[in-house]
Amino acid sequence: MFCKGPNRRIRHAAVTGMLLISTPVLTSLGMDMAAGIPKEAWPAAWFAGPAKASEVGLKTFRQSPMLDERVKSGALPPVEERLPDDPMVVEPFERPGRHGGTLRIFTQGAALIVPEHPLTMDPQISRVLPNLVSHWEFKEGGKLLLLHLRPGLRWSDGAPFTADDFVWYHKHIRLNESLTPVIVPRQRDLSITAPDPLTVVFRYEEPFLFILQELAHRGENQFTAPGHFLARYHPDFRDKEELDREAKAAGYMNWMAYFHAAQRDSFRDPIGTPTMRAYQLVSRSPTLQVYERNPYYPKVDPEGRQLPYIDRIQAQVVNNPEVRGAKVSTGQVDFAGSSLQTQDIPLYKAGEDAYRYRTLIWNRLHGVDVAIQFNFTVDDPELRSIFRDRRFRLALSLAINRKEINDIVYFGQGTPRQTTVIPSSRFYEPEFATAHIQYDPERARRLLDAIGMRDVDGDGIRERPDGKPLDVTLEWVDIEVPRGVTMELVCSHWLDVGIDIKLKEINRGLQSARARSNAMQMTIWHADRSTDILFPLLPSWYVPMYISWDEARWTPWSRWYLSHGEQGEEPIPEARDLQIWWDEMRGSVDPARRVELGKRILRSQAENLWSIGTIGLAPQPVVVSNRLHNVPDRGYWGWDSLWVLPYHPATWFLDP
């Protein structure tokens, strides 16, 4: 795909009609995405963690009628014996609900099957709250963390959930080189012990206070495991040769693949593996996944009903985004948010009355929807020199007409900004978001002239300083946000100042392989990890400290950092400073110093434009059936919040 001026004019004409229809829809709702969501949008109790039943005077509890026969037959103990010693009480958004019903979603929306982490987060995605852990304390200057579990917690098969489940994961999964061949430094230096069933002790060689954020965001998948169940798949408890034979007989290459098939992770649910979640997967086919309630789920509503309210979830496997959009707009699911895009809001609004659903407008949690990346370690020495020249990055930022993108793609409801954290973050400064976002093509041309990039042959396209064509391809994956139309507009803006960048759409697997192998020249991704939950824990948009499919700017620099200089390439001084600042930031026990260092990192991004931002804080459509209740009118949508985790989907309920 090449960027050409006429394409931009055609797309502008095609989308303007949608803009005229949709702008009143959003403005009539009073949406101000840049201002964020006030705390008053949610129950005050959601900012304090769940209360105990004894604290609100609850003494009797009720289960879903779905479980009555199992209790009557003796297959399950009574609800009082399945709940913890003092159950957690969750206040619903609107009102207490009713048990029963089957919810229809897509597998892409299975984020509704939220994890139950040791800790959790508040609705503004800014504070860590108690969950399975009732309280915690740091000692020894931040090197020692004590977690205190709630008594009486149980896995979905009825086995006790205890401190030993943390130890089991750490010893038999994280420290097993076959299952975890690459261990990040802070986890390699970690020891986990369990002095008693309700106390977990984390000991680090250096202070690491952001462990709380990690336990709130990824605690279920990276710190606990049902060892009583997984032991049968692990050679620490079985003869390895026998286990390998069993794995091959079951259709797996070896015991590791066999184990991974039984282990729950962030993106895959196995059938039969015990869970702490509200729902467990009970069947899977090529077209449908079915989840049913966890009879040992440890939370209740204010009237003593065991949560979740909904008995069963049917997740349709629909991979075609156009088919998903058609099903959503004709009321064929009860809840959808994943893969729904801003430009389709008019389509969803048009079907509300006929198909009995409502289109909520939540706030996307991306600092920017499309963050443009240059590969500073690209193999071509001349191209590397160009990308590392701050004037080139500044010129390309100034050449972007963000107002046009906002009007055409976001109905004027997004926010032109650079890559940075969202305004509710304690690390945010307004100048970080507004740095070099003004539309100034004349200045961009002057900067390119100063670099020595001129139109040598008179075709309107600038050559490199060495006189050769600037042959650059930006590879991208079509996922989550309006990337294609945004980049067509961006490339046409660049073409106006003489820079011709080619666009090439690729699949997710190729993106991952090429990003990790440092093979890309340029790429894009949505800049999440922009809240106080993930920015301090994983600041990969700002610091070369992470290797993944979404990050293609400085893979060798990240590898050098992760390997303590044994692999990769030593960063340039400005990038090395970022690593040094983050090392101090994550080890500091002084909150003010942590904020100071975080802002120093973000200021470097604003000044150097390690990535170029476009539009952020965008409206996210969330479609909800009229028969589904307790879904908040406002919410934050993104990876940082795990989409709906802070909004207690276990309290959502269906009409009869």
XYZ file of C-alpha atoms in Angstrom:
656
model
C 0.000 0.000 0.000
C 1.379 3.407 -0.968
C 0.315 6.771 0.425
C -1.173 8.990 -2.269
C -2.994 12.290 -1.984
C -6.172 11.280 -3.901
C -6.752 8.343 -1.541
C -6.913 10.782 1.321
C -9.511 12.984 -0.371
C -11.691 9.993 -1.274
C -11.568 8.637 2.262
C -12.297 12.082 3.676
C -15.453 12.352 1.566
C -16.584 8.835 2.470
C -16.148 9.262 6.192
C -17.488 12.806 6.545
C -21.066 11.510 6.272
C -20.478 9.230 9.238
C -18.928 12.145 11.106
C -22.041 14.297 10.639
C -24.256 11.471 11.906
C -22.162 10.500 14.908
C -20.814 13.691 16.402
C -24.208 14.620 17.916
C -24.475 11.088 19.328
C -21.261 11.450 21.309
C -21.629 15.096 22.301
C -25.189 14.508 23.499
C -23.803 11.991 25.980
C -21.540 14.648 27.433
C -18.416 12.621 26.718
C -15.127 14.366 27.440
C -12.561 11.663 26.887
C -9.570 13.840 27.728
C -10.982 14.694 31.165
C -11.287 11.069 32.225
C -14.096 9.577 34.326
C -14.976 10.998 37.765
C -15.005 8.694 40.789
C -18.718 9.389 41.221
C -19.420 7.229 38.161
C -19.084 4.085 40.317
C -20.057 2.921 43.822
C -17.741 4.274 46.505
C -17.256 0.715 47.791
C -15.397 -0.176 44.594
C -12.493 2.000 45.725
C -11.895 0.134 48.988
C -11.854 -3.538 48.095
C -14.575 -6.016 49.129
C -16.037 -5.892 52.614
C -16.331 -8.993 54.803
C -19.740 -10.566 55.414
C -19.279 -10.102 59.169
C -18.704 -6.375 58.649
C -22.098 -5.903 56.959
C -24.004 -8.316 59.227
C -24.485 -11.171 56.745
C -25.014 -14.561 58.389
C -26.986 -16.587 55.833
C -26.140 -17.261 52.206
C -27.958 -18.494 49.104
C -26.743 -20.349 46.046
C -27.961 -20.441 42.461
C -30.836 -22.924 41.919
C -28.596 -24.407 39.234
C -26.593 -26.075 42.032
C -29.516 -27.359 44.119
C -29.580 -30.875 42.648
C -25.827 -31.292 43.038
C -26.063 -30.323 46.703
C -29.103 -32.544 47.246
C -27.307 -35.531 45.694
C -24.211 -34.965 47.801
C -22.036 -34.055 44.812
C -21.481 -30.628 46.379
C -21.435 -29.502 50.028
C -23.874 -26.771 51.123
C -23.083 -23.210 50.069
C -21.964 -22.244 53.600
C -19.240 -24.888 53.417
C -18.138 -23.843 49.941
C -17.703 -20.166 50.802
C -14.703 -18.795 52.736
C -14.808 -18.369 56.503
C -15.892 -14.736 56.071
C -17.010 -14.252 52.418
C -16.186 -11.149 50.425
C -19.172 -8.890 49.733
C -19.319 -7.032 46.415
C -21.702 -4.126 45.917
C -23.373 -4.203 42.469
C -23.435 -1.144 40.233
C -27.230 -0.702 40.110
C -28.904 -3.161 42.494
C -28.761 -6.740 43.772
C -29.588 -9.137 40.985
C -30.964 -12.636 40.426
C -29.393 -15.985 39.757
C -29.732 -17.707 36.409
C -29.541 -17.298 32.659
C -27.058 -17.785 29.838
C -25.000 -14.854 28.568
C -24.002 -14.672 24.883
C -20.626 -13.193 23.938
C -17.811 -13.728 21.423
C -14.612 -15.545 22.311
C -12.912 -12.194 21.583
C -14.996 -10.891 24.483
C -14.019 -13.690 26.832
C -12.152 -11.037 28.815
C -15.513 -11.098 30.626
C -14.147 -14.290 32.235
C -11.951 -12.102 34.389
C -9.078 -13.520 36.458
C -9.104 -13.558 40.244
C -5.743 -12.094 41.155
C -4.339 -11.935 44.689
C -4.813 -8.160 44.489
C -7.051 -6.086 42.226
C -7.441 -2.483 41.030
C -9.890 0.372 41.457
C -12.229 1.592 38.659
C -9.903 4.475 37.749
C -7.011 2.028 37.238
C -4.836 3.942 39.656
C -4.770 2.081 42.998
C -4.107 -1.488 44.098
C -6.814 -3.042 46.307
C -7.217 -6.227 48.392
C -8.810 -9.289 46.819
C -7.806 -12.875 47.653
C -5.144 -11.208 49.779
C -6.798 -9.286 52.620
C -3.777 -7.117 53.494
C -0.021 -6.862 52.980
C 3.066 -5.268 54.466
C 6.591 -4.431 53.283
C 9.616 -4.962 55.494
C 13.404 -4.669 55.267
C 13.278 -1.522 53.167
C 11.018 -3.011 50.499
C 12.956 -6.258 50.008
C 10.400 -8.347 51.933
C 6.659 -8.490 51.221
C 4.184 -10.380 53.410
C 0.822 -11.306 51.865
C -2.004 -12.386 54.168
C -4.614 -14.592 52.466
C -8.276 -14.741 53.396
C -9.064 -17.958 55.290
C -11.187 -20.670 53.706
C -10.601 -19.905 50.014
C -11.035 -22.881 47.670
C -10.276 -23.757 44.075
C -13.232 -24.619 41.836
C -12.750 -28.336 42.605
C -13.019 -27.672 46.367
C -9.293 -28.000 47.173
C -7.965 -25.340 49.589
C -6.300 -22.266 48.076
C -3.300 -21.548 50.321
C 0.134 -19.962 50.414
C 1.563 -23.237 49.081
C -0.032 -22.468 45.703
C 2.314 -19.469 45.377
C 5.328 -21.587 46.324
C 4.313 -24.354 43.885
C 4.122 -21.966 40.939
C 7.452 -20.344 41.728
C 9.345 -23.582 42.300
C 7.845 -25.867 39.673
C 6.932 -23.449 36.847
C 8.902 -20.210 37.065
C 12.202 -21.813 38.113
C 11.805 -24.834 35.823
C 14.055 -24.080 32.830
C 12.039 -26.333 30.516
C 8.795 -24.464 31.235
C 10.333 -21.006 31.674
C 13.562 -20.818 29.627
C 13.856 -17.027 30.027
C 13.291 -15.527 33.470
C 13.251 -11.758 33.925
C 15.913 -10.608 36.421
C 13.567 -9.574 39.232
C 11.875 -12.994 39.202
C 15.179 -14.861 39.036
C 16.258 -13.097 42.235
C 12.950 -13.761 44.007
C 12.324 -16.379 46.694
C 8.809 -17.291 47.838
C 8.071 -19.149 51.068
C 4.967 -20.063 53.045
C 5.533 -20.049 56.814
C 1.865 -20.973 57.290
C -1.135 -21.645 54.986
C -2.305 -18.019 55.034
C 1.034 -16.174 54.780
C 3.138 -15.750 51.653
C 6.626 -14.238 51.919
C 8.243 -12.621 48.866
C 11.940 -11.834 49.293
C 13.899 -9.846 46.693
C 17.609 -9.084 46.621
C 16.726 -5.455 45.862
C 13.559 -3.527 46.810
C 10.710 -3.936 44.328
C 7.573 -2.139 45.466
C 5.833 -2.460 42.091
C 5.253 -6.128 42.880
C 1.835 -4.966 44.099
C 0.917 -3.784 40.590
C 2.086 -7.111 39.192
C -0.046 -9.061 41.670
C -3.054 -6.907 40.736
C -2.627 -7.282 36.985
C -1.028 -10.690 36.403
C -1.062 -12.399 39.773
C -3.249 -15.334 38.817
C -1.157 -16.268 35.777
C 2.343 -15.583 37.084
C 2.226 -16.290 40.813
C -0.289 -19.032 41.650
C -1.163 -22.477 40.323
C -3.319 -25.429 41.477
C -0.350 -27.638 42.255
C -2.565 -30.434 43.589
C -3.947 -30.800 40.046
C -0.942 -29.921 37.865
C 1.442 -32.274 39.688
C 0.244 -35.183 37.548
C 1.631 -33.381 34.455
C 5.006 -32.462 35.964
C 8.235 -34.563 36.098
C 9.010 -33.327 39.618
C 6.153 -35.637 40.674
C 6.105 -38.237 37.893
C 8.657 -40.369 36.092
C 9.693 -38.217 33.111
C 9.867 -41.061 30.588
C 6.438 -42.292 31.623
C 5.099 -38.728 31.432
C 6.534 -38.249 27.926
C 4.918 -41.490 26.775
C 1.597 -40.372 28.244
C 1.951 -36.970 26.558
C 2.601 -38.514 23.120
C -0.314 -40.894 23.547
C -2.497 -37.866 24.242
C -1.259 -36.168 21.069
C 1.412 -33.861 22.489
C 5.061 -33.609 21.449
C 6.457 -33.914 24.991
C 5.616 -33.393 28.641
C 6.081 -29.603 28.393
C 3.364 -29.286 25.746
C 1.201 -31.638 27.811
C 1.710 -29.483 30.901
C 1.020 -26.216 29.065
C -2.248 -27.649 27.747
C -3.382 -28.140 31.345
C -2.028 -24.843 32.678
C -4.239 -21.766 32.613
C -2.665 -18.575 31.267
C -3.816 -15.079 30.265
C -5.172 -16.065 26.858
C -6.286 -19.692 27.115
C -8.633 -21.644 29.349
C -8.183 -25.427 29.649
C -11.116 -27.710 30.429
C -10.995 -29.293 33.869
C -8.168 -27.266 35.399
C -9.244 -25.785 38.759
C -9.676 -22.025 38.816
C -10.450 -19.209 41.235
C -12.468 -17.349 38.579
C -16.238 -16.939 38.638
C -16.552 -19.216 35.612
C -14.812 -22.351 34.378
C -14.684 -23.702 30.831
C -16.750 -26.896 30.510
C -16.855 -27.507 26.731
C -15.192 -26.319 23.549
C -15.966 -26.804 19.844
C -14.747 -25.043 16.680
C -17.688 -22.638 16.943
C -18.554 -22.373 20.652
C -17.017 -22.315 24.131
C -19.251 -22.835 27.153
C -18.439 -21.624 30.672
C -20.355 -22.431 33.848
C -20.354 -20.933 37.313
C -17.649 -21.859 39.829
C -19.532 -23.385 42.800
C -16.704 -22.357 45.165
C -16.481 -18.712 44.066
C -15.677 -16.759 47.268
C -17.836 -13.644 46.796
C -21.450 -12.795 47.615
C -23.786 -9.836 47.081
C -25.078 -7.601 49.934
C -28.081 -9.925 50.398
C -25.976 -13.069 50.738
C -26.402 -14.510 47.219
C -23.295 -16.311 46.055
C -21.849 -14.753 42.938
C -21.765 -14.853 39.988
C -25.410 -14.204 39.236
C -25.273 -15.616 35.681
C -25.112 -19.406 35.488
C -23.602 -19.956 32.063
C -21.722 -18.083 29.331
C -21.753 -19.093 25.665
C -18.788 -17.628 23.759
C -19.173 -17.794 19.982
C -16.025 -18.301 17.893
C -16.355 -15.641 15.165
C -13.032 -14.646 13.622
C -14.297 -12.415 10.813
C -14.585 -8.826 12.148
C -17.327 -7.947 9.641
C -19.444 -10.894 10.790
C -18.849 -9.900 14.423
C -19.961 -6.350 13.635
C -23.110 -7.615 11.916
C -23.980 -9.893 14.838
C -23.428 -7.098 17.360
C -25.535 -4.596 15.416
C -28.432 -7.078 15.144
C -28.533 -7.977 18.832
C -27.081 -11.503 18.595
C -24.825 -11.093 21.661
C -25.498 -9.683 25.113
C -22.145 -7.982 25.595
C -19.399 -6.927 23.187
C -16.459 -4.568 23.398
C -13.324 -6.337 22.158
C -12.603 -5.584 18.487
C -15.358 -2.948 18.305
C -14.018 0.229 16.754
C -14.866 3.888 17.121
C -15.804 4.381 13.475
C -18.563 1.772 13.816
C -20.465 3.655 16.535
C -23.095 4.886 13.994
C -23.757 1.288 12.947
C -24.333 0.205 16.541
C -26.449 3.237 17.418
C -28.700 2.620 14.402
C -29.747 -0.838 15.607
C -30.440 -0.063 19.270
C -34.246 0.231 19.193
C -34.897 -2.594 16.757
C -32.612 -5.106 18.450
C -33.001 -4.036 22.091
C -29.493 -3.100 23.147
C -27.657 0.064 24.141
C -24.302 1.399 22.960
C -22.237 2.658 25.879
C -19.251 4.918 25.275
C -16.303 3.988 27.486
C -12.805 5.508 27.495
C -10.019 3.596 25.772
C -6.962 3.266 27.974
C -4.424 3.739 25.196
C -2.181 6.746 25.636
C -2.465 6.859 21.845
C -4.329 4.494 19.538
C -1.538 4.491 16.963
C 2.044 4.924 18.169
C 4.550 5.114 15.313
C 7.845 3.306 15.867
C 11.223 3.714 14.179
C 13.765 0.914 14.475
C 16.784 2.671 15.979
C 18.846 -0.511 15.593
C 17.914 -1.304 11.966
C 20.676 -3.039 9.976
C 21.019 -0.304 7.315
C 23.614 2.151 8.789
C 22.319 5.161 6.812
C 18.692 4.471 7.756
C 19.751 3.950 11.356
C 21.431 7.345 11.294
C 18.284 8.977 9.906
C 16.000 7.375 12.488
C 18.321 8.366 15.334
C 18.367 11.997 14.184
C 15.869 13.740 16.437
C 15.210 16.314 13.705
C 13.784 13.601 11.436
C 11.385 12.356 14.113
C 10.405 15.909 14.982
C 9.761 16.709 11.306
C 7.510 13.695 10.861
C 5.555 14.577 13.998
C 5.050 18.185 12.899
C 3.908 17.010 9.467
C 0.946 15.068 10.890
C -2.419 16.846 10.776
C -3.883 15.290 13.918
C -7.020 17.429 13.788
C -7.883 15.941 10.410
C -7.339 12.415 11.762
C -9.453 13.167 14.822
C -12.294 14.623 12.746
C -12.333 11.868 10.141
C -11.584 8.772 12.205
C -12.791 9.699 15.713
C -15.726 12.059 15.018
C -13.721 14.767 16.776
C -13.989 12.916 20.091
C -10.378 11.714 20.461
C -7.460 13.772 21.744
C -4.422 14.692 19.610
C -1.413 13.825 21.754
C 2.012 12.288 21.973
C 2.699 8.871 23.477
C 2.438 9.299 27.242
C 0.387 8.192 30.241
C -3.267 9.137 30.690
C -4.181 12.321 32.625
C -5.298 10.487 35.792
C -1.772 9.101 36.291
C 0.390 10.607 39.026
C 3.222 10.675 36.455
C 1.300 12.816 33.949
C 2.253 16.349 32.905
C 0.258 18.200 30.207
C 3.389 19.193 28.286
C 4.272 15.520 27.808
C 1.044 15.006 25.859
C 1.244 18.188 23.775
C 4.938 18.104 22.834
C 5.436 18.704 19.114
C 1.864 17.866 18.090
C 1.156 21.182 16.364
C 0.597 20.854 12.597
C 3.514 22.747 11.009
C 4.474 21.281 7.616
C 6.672 24.273 6.749
C 8.860 23.719 9.775
C 8.923 20.002 8.985
C 10.263 20.794 5.505
C 12.974 23.041 6.947
C 14.090 20.325 9.352
C 14.293 17.776 6.541
C 16.290 20.253 4.464
C 18.706 20.719 7.367
C 19.251 16.956 7.585
C 20.196 16.909 3.923
C 17.095 15.090 2.736
C 16.227 16.856 -0.537
C 14.332 16.094 -3.695
C 17.286 15.330 -5.966
C 15.433 14.149 -9.092
C 12.477 16.561 -8.967
C 9.735 13.937 -8.482
C 8.460 15.515 -5.247
C 9.981 12.771 -3.053
C 13.020 13.418 -0.899
C 16.098 11.241 -1.098
C 18.375 10.244 1.770
C 21.368 12.457 2.604
C 23.567 10.054 0.612
C 21.406 10.647 -2.469
C 19.814 7.195 -2.490
C 16.016 6.686 -2.362
C 14.472 6.597 1.104
C 13.067 3.087 0.781
C 11.173 2.463 4.053
C 8.309 0.057 4.737
C 6.042 0.374 7.758
C 4.587 -3.045 8.609
C 1.400 -3.192 10.640
C -1.277 -5.538 12.004
C -4.978 -4.687 11.770
C -6.122 -5.116 15.364
C -8.215 -3.283 17.997
C -7.978 0.329 16.797
C -8.418 2.151 13.442
C -4.832 1.655 12.291
C -5.296 1.409 8.539
C -7.228 4.626 7.941
C -5.066 6.484 10.467
C -1.836 5.480 8.741
C -3.175 6.244 5.277
C -3.835 9.768 6.491
C -0.465 10.008 8.275
C 1.425 8.788 5.212
C -0.382 11.268 3.005
C 0.651 14.033 5.424
C 4.244 12.839 5.172
C 3.972 12.718 1.398
C 3.032 16.408 1.470
C 6.488 17.176 2.912
C 8.273 14.797 0.538
C 8.579 11.632 2.647
C 7.140 8.497 1.021
C 6.639 5.626 3.488
C 5.148 2.394 2.189
C 2.519 0.558 4.253
C 2.422 -3.236 4.383
C -0.258 -5.092 6.336
C 0.968 -8.363 7.874
C -0.475 -10.961 10.233
C 0.113 -11.116 13.957
C 2.492 -14.081 13.790
C 4.758 -12.344 11.300
C 4.635 -9.139 13.350
C 5.815 -11.051 16.406
C 8.620 -12.866 14.582
C 9.927 -9.765 12.810
C 9.703 -7.512 15.863
C 11.571 -9.978 18.080
C 14.273 -10.554 15.433
C 14.889 -6.829 14.817
C 13.814 -7.216 11.172
C 11.343 -4.317 10.921
C 12.163 -0.828 9.686
C 9.011 0.795 11.100
C 5.814 -0.426 12.713
C 2.880 0.760 14.816
C 0.979 -0.424 17.875
C -1.484 0.993 20.367
C 0.357 2.524 23.322
C -1.254 0.867 26.303
C 0.519 0.367 29.653
C -0.386 4.000 30.282
C -1.833 3.886 33.808
C -0.425 3.729 37.319
C -0.976 -0.028 37.265
C 1.234 -0.833 34.257
C 3.413 2.183 33.433
C 5.677 1.807 36.498
C 5.700 -1.985 36.152
C 6.242 -2.300 32.391
C 7.247 1.060 30.829
C 8.215 -0.532 27.520
C 6.949 2.410 25.453
C 9.538 4.574 27.156
C 12.401 2.288 28.240
C 14.252 -0.455 26.305
C 13.579 -3.216 28.838
C 11.175 -5.603 27.103
C 11.071 -7.880 24.033
C 7.682 -8.558 22.513
C 5.624 -8.506 19.320
C 4.453 -4.915 19.808
C 7.887 -3.387 20.365
C 10.268 -2.972 17.395
C 12.302 0.153 18.148
C 15.226 -1.175 20.139
C 15.124 -4.959 20.532
C 18.952 -5.333 20.730
C 19.070 -2.629 23.417
C 16.398 -4.466 25.417
C 18.224 -7.776 24.980
C 21.445 -6.140 26.239
C 19.588 -4.907 29.317
C 17.843 -8.203 30.040
C 21.055 -10.229 29.619
C 23.182 -7.866 31.752
C 25.249 -6.932 28.692
C 25.949 -10.483 27.517
C 23.735 -10.259 24.404
C 22.318 -7.618 22.108
C 23.758 -4.146 21.670
C 24.642 -1.501 24.243
C 22.180 1.411 23.985
C 23.134 4.931 23.024
C 23.658 7.131 26.132
C 20.199 8.727 25.997
C 18.535 5.303 25.948
C 20.865 3.896 28.590
C 19.768 6.739 30.881
C 16.191 5.486 30.576
C 17.223 2.048 31.825
C 19.195 3.512 34.729
C 16.296 5.739 35.778
C 13.819 2.855 35.682
C 16.137 0.615 37.703
C 16.217 3.254 40.422
C 12.501 3.965 40.106
C 11.412 0.372 40.663
C 13.793 -0.054 43.605
C 13.079 3.201 45.425
C 11.093 3.114 48.658
C 10.446 6.869 48.402
C 7.115 7.527 46.584
C 8.143 11.078 45.649
C 11.400 9.832 44.131
C 9.531 7.186 42.123
C 7.255 9.864 40.674
C 10.237 12.125 39.935
C 12.027 9.358 38.022
C 8.882 8.338 36.175
C 8.378 11.901 35.001
C 12.018 12.069 33.946
C 11.442 9.047 31.701
C 8.265 10.560 30.240
C 9.984 13.901 29.702
C 12.653 12.137 27.656
C 9.901 10.656 25.473
C 8.327 14.082 25.007
C 11.650 15.678 24.053
C 13.118 12.852 21.944
C 9.953 11.317 20.462
C 11.113 7.730 20.887
C 7.727 7.022 19.337
C 5.331 9.431 17.615
C 1.781 9.688 18.921
C -1.371 10.458 16.955
C -4.789 10.347 18.688
C -5.474 8.979 22.167
C -8.066 8.835 24.955
C -10.535 7.668 22.316
C -14.182 6.624 22.703
C -14.686 2.857 22.902
C -18.098 1.419 21.961
C -19.415 -1.213 24.379
C -22.673 -2.858 23.284
C -24.912 -4.217 26.061
C -28.214 -6.090 25.691
C -31.210 -4.470 27.373
C -31.651 -7.707 29.346
C -28.186 -7.426 30.935
C -27.943 -5.280 34.073
C -25.319 -3.805 36.434
C -22.944 -2.910 33.594
C -21.555 0.582 34.383
C -22.419 3.397 31.992
C -18.790 4.535 32.034
C -15.585 2.562 32.224
C -11.991 2.308 31.035
C -11.323 -0.221 28.283
C -7.896 -1.684 27.646
C -5.165 -4.100 28.635
C -4.248 -2.042 31.709
C -7.702 -2.663 33.221
C -8.021 -6.174 31.767
C -11.033 -4.649 30.033
C -13.790 -5.204 32.616
C -12.016 -6.531 35.713
C -12.574 -3.416 37.931
C -16.311 -3.366 37.087
C -17.232 -6.661 38.789
C -18.839 -8.689 35.971
C -19.729 -11.380 38.511
C -22.477 -8.957 39.643
C -23.952 -8.535 36.155
C -27.292 -10.304 35.780
C -29.904 -11.147 33.160
C -33.666 -10.653 33.044
C -35.682 -13.895 33.302
